Amino acid sequence: MSIQKTLNSQLEQAKTAQTKIQTVLNEQFEKAGVEVRKILKDLGVNVEGDAPITLKDALVEIKQNNHSLRELVTNIDIATYDVRNRFSWNAHMLSALAELKAIKAVEQAVESAKPKVAAYKEQVEGTVNPYIEQANGYTQKVMSQVNEYRSQVETAVAPYREKVNAQLEQLTAQASSLKEQVNSKLGR
């Protein structure tokens, strides 16, 4: 019984949609008919009254009222000018509307993704932060060991540095005295 109700409701929805589509199509056909009658009138066809116009009669009247190809082309251009501009305008507006809808869809997607991204960020931070803290602890430990080894090296090297500096001073003094001796012997 519930399957039949579902089918009936779907059938009603389909009928409603069909009615709406038919209404829209009828309106569009009426608008197109008005436009075609206006174009035919601008081309010289008698469209007064509700009598149907045959293609043959329309072509005969167009030929009678447009004596040259140039006149026909000019009249076609004039007759279709409004329609062409309206189509161009509608196309631009539809593309702008589509662009706006696309932008809105992207914005909604971004907004809906923000909580997920925030959750992933928290999850990653929760996973990574202990390792970062551990690495910082190792870095501090290594730096303290490096400083300790540096001070030990400085302490061990200090006596040798003093000896080297003392010997360097002696050698510098000896070099200066030798230089003076050489200069005095050379007469400078």
PDB file of C-alpha atoms in Angstrom, residues 68-170:
ATOM      1  CA  SER A  68      16.225  44.898 -53.884  1.00  0.00           C
ATOM      2  CA  LEU A  69      18.460  42.585 -51.945  1.00  0.00           C
ATOM      3  CA  ARG A  70      20.037  45.576 -50.231  1.00  0.00           C
ATOM      4  CA  GLU A  71      16.639  46.821 -49.080  1.00  0.00           C
ATOM      5  CA  LEU A  72      15.740  43.317 -47.846  1.00  0.00           C
ATOM      6  CA  VAL A  73      18.979  42.981 -45.864  1.00  0.00           C
ATOM      7  CA  THR A  74      18.533  46.453 -44.361  1.00  0.00           C
ATOM      8  CA  ASN A  75      14.926  45.677 -43.380  1.00  0.00           C
ATOM      9  CA  ILE A  76      15.941  42.315 -41.886  1.00  0.00           C
ATOM     10  CA  ASP A  77      18.655  44.083 -39.885  1.00  0.00           C
ATOM     11  CA  ILE A  78      16.177  46.708 -38.652  1.00  0.00           C
ATOM     12  CA  ALA A  79      13.451  44.143 -37.930  1.00  0.00           C
ATOM     13  CA  THR A  80      15.712  41.853 -35.891  1.00  0.00           C
ATOM     14  CA  TYR A  81      17.702  44.568 -34.094  1.00  0.00           C
ATOM     15  CA  ASP A  82      15.602  44.545 -30.896  1.00  0.00           C
ATOM     16  CA  VAL A  83      15.480  40.756 -30.766  1.00  0.00           C
ATOM     17  CA  ARG A  84      19.238  40.420 -31.258  1.00  0.00           C
ATOM     18  CA  ASN A  85      19.952  42.983 -28.551  1.00  0.00           C
ATOM     19  CA  ARG A  86      17.495  41.309 -26.190  1.00  0.00           C
ATOM     20  CA  PHE A  87      19.142  37.914 -26.813  1.00  0.00           C
ATOM     21  CA  SER A  88      22.571  39.444 -26.211  1.00  0.00           C
ATOM     22  CA  TRP A  89      21.370  41.094 -23.005  1.00  0.00           C
ATOM     23  CA  ASN A  90      19.742  37.887 -21.792  1.00  0.00           C
ATOM     24  CA  ALA A  91      22.886  35.899 -22.570  1.00  0.00           C
ATOM     25  CA  HIS A  92      25.026  38.363 -20.612  1.00  0.00           C
ATOM     26  CA  MET A  93      22.630  38.356 -17.696  1.00  0.00           C
ATOM     27  CA  LEU A  94      22.400  34.556 -17.659  1.00  0.00           C
ATOM     28  CA  SER A  95      26.188  34.253 -17.675  1.00  0.00           C
ATOM     29  CA  ALA A  96      26.427  36.816 -14.867  1.00  0.00           C
ATOM     30  CA  LEU A  97      23.775  34.932 -12.903  1.00  0.00           C
ATOM     31  CA  ALA A  98      25.606  31.646 -13.461  1.00  0.00           C
ATOM     32  CA  GLU A  99      28.847  33.269 -12.311  1.00  0.00           C
ATOM     33  CA  LEU A 100      27.175  34.626  -9.170  1.00  0.00           C
ATOM     34  CA  LYS A 101      25.678  31.235  -8.382  1.00  0.00           C
ATOM     35  CA  ALA A 102      29.062  29.574  -8.906  1.00  0.00           C
ATOM     36  CA  ILE A 103      30.743  32.107  -6.609  1.00  0.00           C
ATOM     37  CA  LYS A 104      28.051  31.578  -3.980  1.00  0.00           C
ATOM     38  CA  ALA A 105      28.452  27.795  -4.256  1.00  0.00           C
ATOM     39  CA  VAL A 106      32.226  28.086  -3.809  1.00  0.00           C
ATOM     40  CA  GLU A 107      31.775  30.397  -0.818  1.00  0.00           C
ATOM     41  CA  GLN A 108      29.329  27.946   0.748  1.00  0.00           C
ATOM     42  CA  ALA A 109      31.738  25.075   0.112  1.00  0.00           C
ATOM     43  CA  VAL A 110      34.552  27.040   1.741  1.00  0.00           C
ATOM     44  CA  GLU A 111      32.357  27.945   4.709  1.00  0.00           C
ATOM     45  CA  SER A 112      31.238  24.351   5.150  1.00  0.00           C
ATOM     46  CA  ALA A 113      34.850  23.160   4.928  1.00  0.00           C
ATOM     47  CA  LYS A 114      36.141  25.556   7.617  1.00  0.00           C
ATOM     48  CA  PRO A 115      35.011  23.426  10.591  1.00  0.00           C
ATOM     49  CA  LYS A 116      36.559  20.341   9.025  1.00  0.00           C
ATOM     50  CA  VAL A 117      39.838  22.155   8.406  1.00  0.00           C
ATOM     51  CA  ALA A 118      39.828  23.478  11.976  1.00  0.00           C
ATOM     52  CA  ALA A 119      39.212  19.966  13.297  1.00  0.00           C
ATOM     53  CA  TYR A 120      42.042  18.558  11.157  1.00  0.00           C
ATOM     54  CA  LYS A 121      44.327  21.368  12.332  1.00  0.00           C
ATOM     55  CA  GLU A 122      43.548  20.607  15.975  1.00  0.00           C
ATOM     56  CA  GLN A 123      44.084  16.908  15.363  1.00  0.00           C
ATOM     57  CA  VAL A 124      47.449  17.507  13.683  1.00  0.00           C
ATOM     58  CA  GLU A 125      48.536  19.968  16.356  1.00  0.00           C
ATOM     59  CA  GLY A 126      47.522  17.490  19.042  1.00  0.00           C
ATOM     60  CA  THR A 127      49.574  14.801  17.342  1.00  0.00           C
ATOM     61  CA  VAL A 128      52.600  16.938  16.473  1.00  0.00           C
ATOM     62  CA  ASN A 129      52.901  19.162  19.566  1.00  0.00           C
ATOM     63  CA  PRO A 130      54.287  16.426  21.861  1.00  0.00           C
ATOM     64  CA  TYR A 131      57.002  15.708  19.289  1.00  0.00           C
ATOM     65  CA  ILE A 132      57.816  19.404  18.973  1.00  0.00           C
ATOM     66  CA  GLU A 133      58.088  19.699  22.760  1.00  0.00           C
ATOM     67  CA  GLN A 134      60.265  16.602  22.868  1.00  0.00           C
ATOM     68  CA  ALA A 135      62.486  18.029  20.095  1.00  0.00           C
ATOM     69  CA  ASN A 136      62.757  21.328  21.988  1.00  0.00           C
ATOM     70  CA  GLY A 137      63.807  19.395  25.096  1.00  0.00           C
ATOM     71  CA  TYR A 138      66.477  17.524  23.103  1.00  0.00           C
ATOM     72  CA  THR A 139      67.671  20.810  21.590  1.00  0.00           C
ATOM     73  CA  GLN A 140      68.076  22.397  25.022  1.00  0.00           C
ATOM     74  CA  LYS A 141      69.875  19.314  26.311  1.00  0.00           C
ATOM     75  CA  VAL A 142      72.242  19.265  23.324  1.00  0.00           C
ATOM     76  CA  MET A 143      72.913  23.004  23.628  1.00  0.00           C
ATOM     77  CA  SER A 144      73.762  22.648  27.326  1.00  0.00           C
ATOM     78  CA  GLN A 145      76.120  19.759  26.499  1.00  0.00           C
ATOM     79  CA  VAL A 146      77.731  21.821  23.705  1.00  0.00           C
ATOM     80  CA  ASN A 147      78.248  24.729  26.095  1.00  0.00           C
ATOM     81  CA  GLU A 148      79.696  22.380  28.704  1.00  0.00           C
ATOM     82  CA  TYR A 149      82.122  20.867  26.155  1.00  0.00           C
ATOM     83  CA  ARG A 150      83.050  24.373  24.944  1.00  0.00           C
ATOM     84  CA  SER A 151      83.930  25.457  28.484  1.00  0.00           C
ATOM     85  CA  GLN A 152      85.938  22.254  29.026  1.00  0.00           C
ATOM     86  CA  VAL A 153      87.827  22.868  25.780  1.00  0.00           C
ATOM     87  CA  GLU A 154      88.445  26.508  26.740  1.00  0.00           C
ATOM     88  CA  THR A 155      89.725  25.399  30.155  1.00  0.00           C
ATOM     89  CA  ALA A 156      91.978  22.751  28.611  1.00  0.00           C
ATOM     90  CA  VAL A 157      93.318  25.071  25.901  1.00  0.00           C
ATOM     91  CA  ALA A 158      93.855  28.140  28.154  1.00  0.00           C
ATOM     92  CA  PRO A 159      97.315  27.143  29.484  1.00  0.00           C
ATOM     93  CA  TYR A 160      98.548  26.306  25.997  1.00  0.00           C
ATOM     94  CA  ARG A 161      97.146  29.560  24.665  1.00  0.00           C
ATOM     95  CA  GLU A 162      99.053  31.486  27.316  1.00  0.00           C
ATOM     96  CA  LYS A 163     102.279  29.632  26.435  1.00  0.00           C
ATOM     97  CA  VAL A 164     101.743  30.215  22.732  1.00  0.00           C
ATOM     98  CA  ASN A 165     101.022  33.920  23.314  1.00  0.00           C
ATOM     99  CA  ALA A 166     104.151  34.252  25.476  1.00  0.00           C
ATOM    100  CA  GLN A 167     106.315  32.491  22.866  1.00  0.00           C
ATOM    101  CA  LEU A 168     104.744  34.639  20.121  1.00  0.00           C
ATOM    102  CA  GLU A 169     105.632  37.789  22.057  1.00  0.00           C
ATOM    103  CA  GLN A 170     109.210  36.535  22.511  1.00  0.00           C
TER     104      GLN A 170
END
